[in-house]
JSON list of C-alpha atoms in Angstrom, two decimals:
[
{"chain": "A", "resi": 1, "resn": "UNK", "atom": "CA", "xyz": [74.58, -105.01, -7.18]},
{"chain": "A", "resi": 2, "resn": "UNK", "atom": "CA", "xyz": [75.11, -101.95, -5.39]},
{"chain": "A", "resi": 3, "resn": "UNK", "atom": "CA", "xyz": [76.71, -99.56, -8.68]},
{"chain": "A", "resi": 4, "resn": "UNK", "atom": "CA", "xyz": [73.23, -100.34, -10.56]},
{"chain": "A", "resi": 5, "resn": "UNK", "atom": "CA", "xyz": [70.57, -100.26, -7.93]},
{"chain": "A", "resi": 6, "resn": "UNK", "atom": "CA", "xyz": [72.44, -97.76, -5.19]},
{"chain": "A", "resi": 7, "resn": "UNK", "atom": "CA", "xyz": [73.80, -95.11, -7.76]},
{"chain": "A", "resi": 8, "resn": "UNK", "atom": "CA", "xyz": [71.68, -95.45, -11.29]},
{"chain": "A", "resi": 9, "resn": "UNK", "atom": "CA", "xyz": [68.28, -96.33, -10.45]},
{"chain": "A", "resi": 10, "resn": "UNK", "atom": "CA", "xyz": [68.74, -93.92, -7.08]},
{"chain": "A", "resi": 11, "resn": "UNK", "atom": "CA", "xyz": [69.82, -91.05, -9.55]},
{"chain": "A", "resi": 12, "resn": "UNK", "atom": "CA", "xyz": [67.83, -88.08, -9.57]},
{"chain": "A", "resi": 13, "resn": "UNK", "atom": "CA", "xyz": [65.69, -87.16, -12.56]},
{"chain": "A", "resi": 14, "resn": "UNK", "atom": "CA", "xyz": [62.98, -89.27, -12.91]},
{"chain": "A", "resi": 15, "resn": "UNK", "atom": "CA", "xyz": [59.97, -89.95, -10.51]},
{"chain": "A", "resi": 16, "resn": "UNK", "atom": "CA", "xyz": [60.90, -93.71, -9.38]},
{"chain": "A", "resi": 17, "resn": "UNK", "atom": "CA", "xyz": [57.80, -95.03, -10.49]},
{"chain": "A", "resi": 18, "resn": "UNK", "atom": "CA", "xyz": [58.57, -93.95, -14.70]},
{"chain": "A", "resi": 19, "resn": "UNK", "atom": "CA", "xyz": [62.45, -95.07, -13.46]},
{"chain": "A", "resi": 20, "resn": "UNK", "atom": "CA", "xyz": [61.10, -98.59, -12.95]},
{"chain": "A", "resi": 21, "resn": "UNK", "atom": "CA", "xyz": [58.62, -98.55, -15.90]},
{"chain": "A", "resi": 22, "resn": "UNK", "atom": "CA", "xyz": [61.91, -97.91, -18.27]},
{"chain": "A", "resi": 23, "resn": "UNK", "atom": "CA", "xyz": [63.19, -100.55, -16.76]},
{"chain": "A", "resi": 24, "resn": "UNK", "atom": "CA", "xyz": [60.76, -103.31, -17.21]},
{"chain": "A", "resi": 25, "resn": "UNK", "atom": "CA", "xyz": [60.63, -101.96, -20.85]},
{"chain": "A", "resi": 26, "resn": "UNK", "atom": "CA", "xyz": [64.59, -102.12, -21.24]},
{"chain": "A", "resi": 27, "resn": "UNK", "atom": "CA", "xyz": [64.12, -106.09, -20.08]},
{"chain": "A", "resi": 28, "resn": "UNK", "atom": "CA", "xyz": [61.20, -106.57, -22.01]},
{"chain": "A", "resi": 29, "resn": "UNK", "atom": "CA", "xyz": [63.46, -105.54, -25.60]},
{"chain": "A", "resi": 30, "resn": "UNK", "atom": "CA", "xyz": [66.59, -107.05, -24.01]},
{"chain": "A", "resi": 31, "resn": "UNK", "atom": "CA", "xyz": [64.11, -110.81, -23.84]},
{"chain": "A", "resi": 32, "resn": "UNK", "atom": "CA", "xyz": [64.12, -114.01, -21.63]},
{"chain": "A", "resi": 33, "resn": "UNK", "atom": "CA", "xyz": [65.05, -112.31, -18.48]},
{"chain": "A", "resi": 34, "resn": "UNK", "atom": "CA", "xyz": [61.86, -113.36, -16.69]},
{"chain": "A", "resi": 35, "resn": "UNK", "atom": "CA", "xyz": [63.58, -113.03, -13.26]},
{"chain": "A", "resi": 36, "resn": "UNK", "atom": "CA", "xyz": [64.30, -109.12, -13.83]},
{"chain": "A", "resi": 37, "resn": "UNK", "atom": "CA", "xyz": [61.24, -108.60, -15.01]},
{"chain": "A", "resi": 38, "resn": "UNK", "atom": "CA", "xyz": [59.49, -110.28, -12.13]},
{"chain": "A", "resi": 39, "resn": "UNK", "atom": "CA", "xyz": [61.47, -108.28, -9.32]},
{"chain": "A", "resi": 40, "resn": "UNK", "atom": "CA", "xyz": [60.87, -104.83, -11.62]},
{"chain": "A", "resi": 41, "resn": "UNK", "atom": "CA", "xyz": [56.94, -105.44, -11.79]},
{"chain": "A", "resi": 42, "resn": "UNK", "atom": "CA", "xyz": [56.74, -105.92, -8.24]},
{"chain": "A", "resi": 43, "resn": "UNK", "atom": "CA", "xyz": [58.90, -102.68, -6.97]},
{"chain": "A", "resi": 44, "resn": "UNK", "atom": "CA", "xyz": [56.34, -100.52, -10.02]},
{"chain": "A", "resi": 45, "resn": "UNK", "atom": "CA", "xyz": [53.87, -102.07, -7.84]},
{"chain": "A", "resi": 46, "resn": "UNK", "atom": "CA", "xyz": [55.51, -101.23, -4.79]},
{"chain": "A", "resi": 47, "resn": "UNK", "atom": "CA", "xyz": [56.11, -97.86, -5.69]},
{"chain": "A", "resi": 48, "resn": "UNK", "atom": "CA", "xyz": [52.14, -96.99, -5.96]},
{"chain": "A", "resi": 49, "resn": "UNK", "atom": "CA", "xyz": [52.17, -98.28, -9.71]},
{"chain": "A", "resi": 50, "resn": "UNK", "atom": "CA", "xyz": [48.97, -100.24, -10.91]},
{"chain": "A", "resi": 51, "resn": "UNK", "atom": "CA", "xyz": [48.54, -103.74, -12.56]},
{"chain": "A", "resi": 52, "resn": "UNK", "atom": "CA", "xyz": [46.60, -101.86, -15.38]},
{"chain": "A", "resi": 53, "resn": "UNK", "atom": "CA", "xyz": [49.53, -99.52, -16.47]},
{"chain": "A", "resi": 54, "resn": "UNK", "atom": "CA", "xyz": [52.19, -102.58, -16.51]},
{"chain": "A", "resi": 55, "resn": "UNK", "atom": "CA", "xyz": [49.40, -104.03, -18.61]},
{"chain": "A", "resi": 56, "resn": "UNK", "atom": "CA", "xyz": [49.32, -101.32, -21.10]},
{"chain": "A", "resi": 57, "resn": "UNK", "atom": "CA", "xyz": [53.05, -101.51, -20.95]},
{"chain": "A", "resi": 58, "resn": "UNK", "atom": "CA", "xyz": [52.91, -104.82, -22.77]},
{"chain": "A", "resi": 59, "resn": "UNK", "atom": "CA", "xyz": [50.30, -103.92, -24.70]},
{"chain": "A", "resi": 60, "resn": "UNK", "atom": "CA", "xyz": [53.16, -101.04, -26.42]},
{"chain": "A", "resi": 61, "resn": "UNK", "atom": "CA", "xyz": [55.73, -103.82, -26.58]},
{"chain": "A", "resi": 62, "resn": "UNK", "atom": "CA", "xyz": [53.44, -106.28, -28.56]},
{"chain": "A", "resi": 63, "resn": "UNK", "atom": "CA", "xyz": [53.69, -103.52, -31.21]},
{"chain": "A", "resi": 64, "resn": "UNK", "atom": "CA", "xyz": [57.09, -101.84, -30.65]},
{"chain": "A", "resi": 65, "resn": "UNK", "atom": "CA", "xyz": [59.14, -105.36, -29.97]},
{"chain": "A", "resi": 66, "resn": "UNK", "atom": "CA", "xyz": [56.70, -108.17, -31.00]},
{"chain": "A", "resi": 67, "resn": "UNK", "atom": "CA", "xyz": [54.71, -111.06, -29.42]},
{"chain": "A", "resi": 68, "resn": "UNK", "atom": "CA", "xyz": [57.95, -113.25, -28.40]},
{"chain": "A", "resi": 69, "resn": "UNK", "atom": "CA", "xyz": [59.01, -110.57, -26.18]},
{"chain": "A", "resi": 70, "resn": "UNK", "atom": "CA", "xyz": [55.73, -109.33, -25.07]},
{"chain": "A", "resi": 71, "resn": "UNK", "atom": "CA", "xyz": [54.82, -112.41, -24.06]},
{"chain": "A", "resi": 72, "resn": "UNK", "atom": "CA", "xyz": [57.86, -112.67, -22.39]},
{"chain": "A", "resi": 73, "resn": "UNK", "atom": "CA", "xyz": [56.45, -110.34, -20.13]},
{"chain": "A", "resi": 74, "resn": "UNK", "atom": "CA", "xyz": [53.04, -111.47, -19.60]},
{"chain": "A", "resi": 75, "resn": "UNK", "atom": "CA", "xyz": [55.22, -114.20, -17.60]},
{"chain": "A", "resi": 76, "resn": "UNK", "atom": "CA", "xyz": [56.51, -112.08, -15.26]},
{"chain": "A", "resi": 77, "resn": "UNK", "atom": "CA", "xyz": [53.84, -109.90, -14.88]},
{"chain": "A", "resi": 78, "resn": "UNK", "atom": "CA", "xyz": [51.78, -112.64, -13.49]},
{"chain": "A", "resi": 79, "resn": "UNK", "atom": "CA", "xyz": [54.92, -113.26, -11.11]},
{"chain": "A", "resi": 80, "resn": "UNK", "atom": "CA", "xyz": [54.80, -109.56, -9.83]},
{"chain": "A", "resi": 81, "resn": "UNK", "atom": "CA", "xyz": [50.94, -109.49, -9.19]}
]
């Protein structure tokens, strides 16, 4: 685990809080990875993110990716809160 969390998500470039974001949208397209998306939502949270925004987030994937996948989501963000 340490080549994607030590040196990708660690990389410079992005504020850590949009990293993360990416990254629960990357799961959210990629589908049924609940787990991910659970651990993802919580270190957005962690990071000073807000319930509301992750909430918007799935409000762009209902459009961009569908229900199935947004829904997907809704599962794991009510494991991260």
């Amino acid at each position: 685990m340490s080549y994607p969390y030590g040196e990708i998500l660690s990389r410079p470039g992005l504020d850590p809080k949009l990293r993360e974001l990416c990254v629960i949208s990357s799961l959210l397209a990629s589908g049924s990875v609940q787990a991910h998306l659970k651990t993802h939502m919580g270190g957005f949270l962690n990071l000073g993110g807000r319930p509301k925004e992750v909430i918007e987030l799935l409000f762009v994937a209902i459009a961009a990716i569908g229900f199935p996948a947004a829904i997907n989501g809704v599962a794991g963000a009510r494991g991260g809160f």
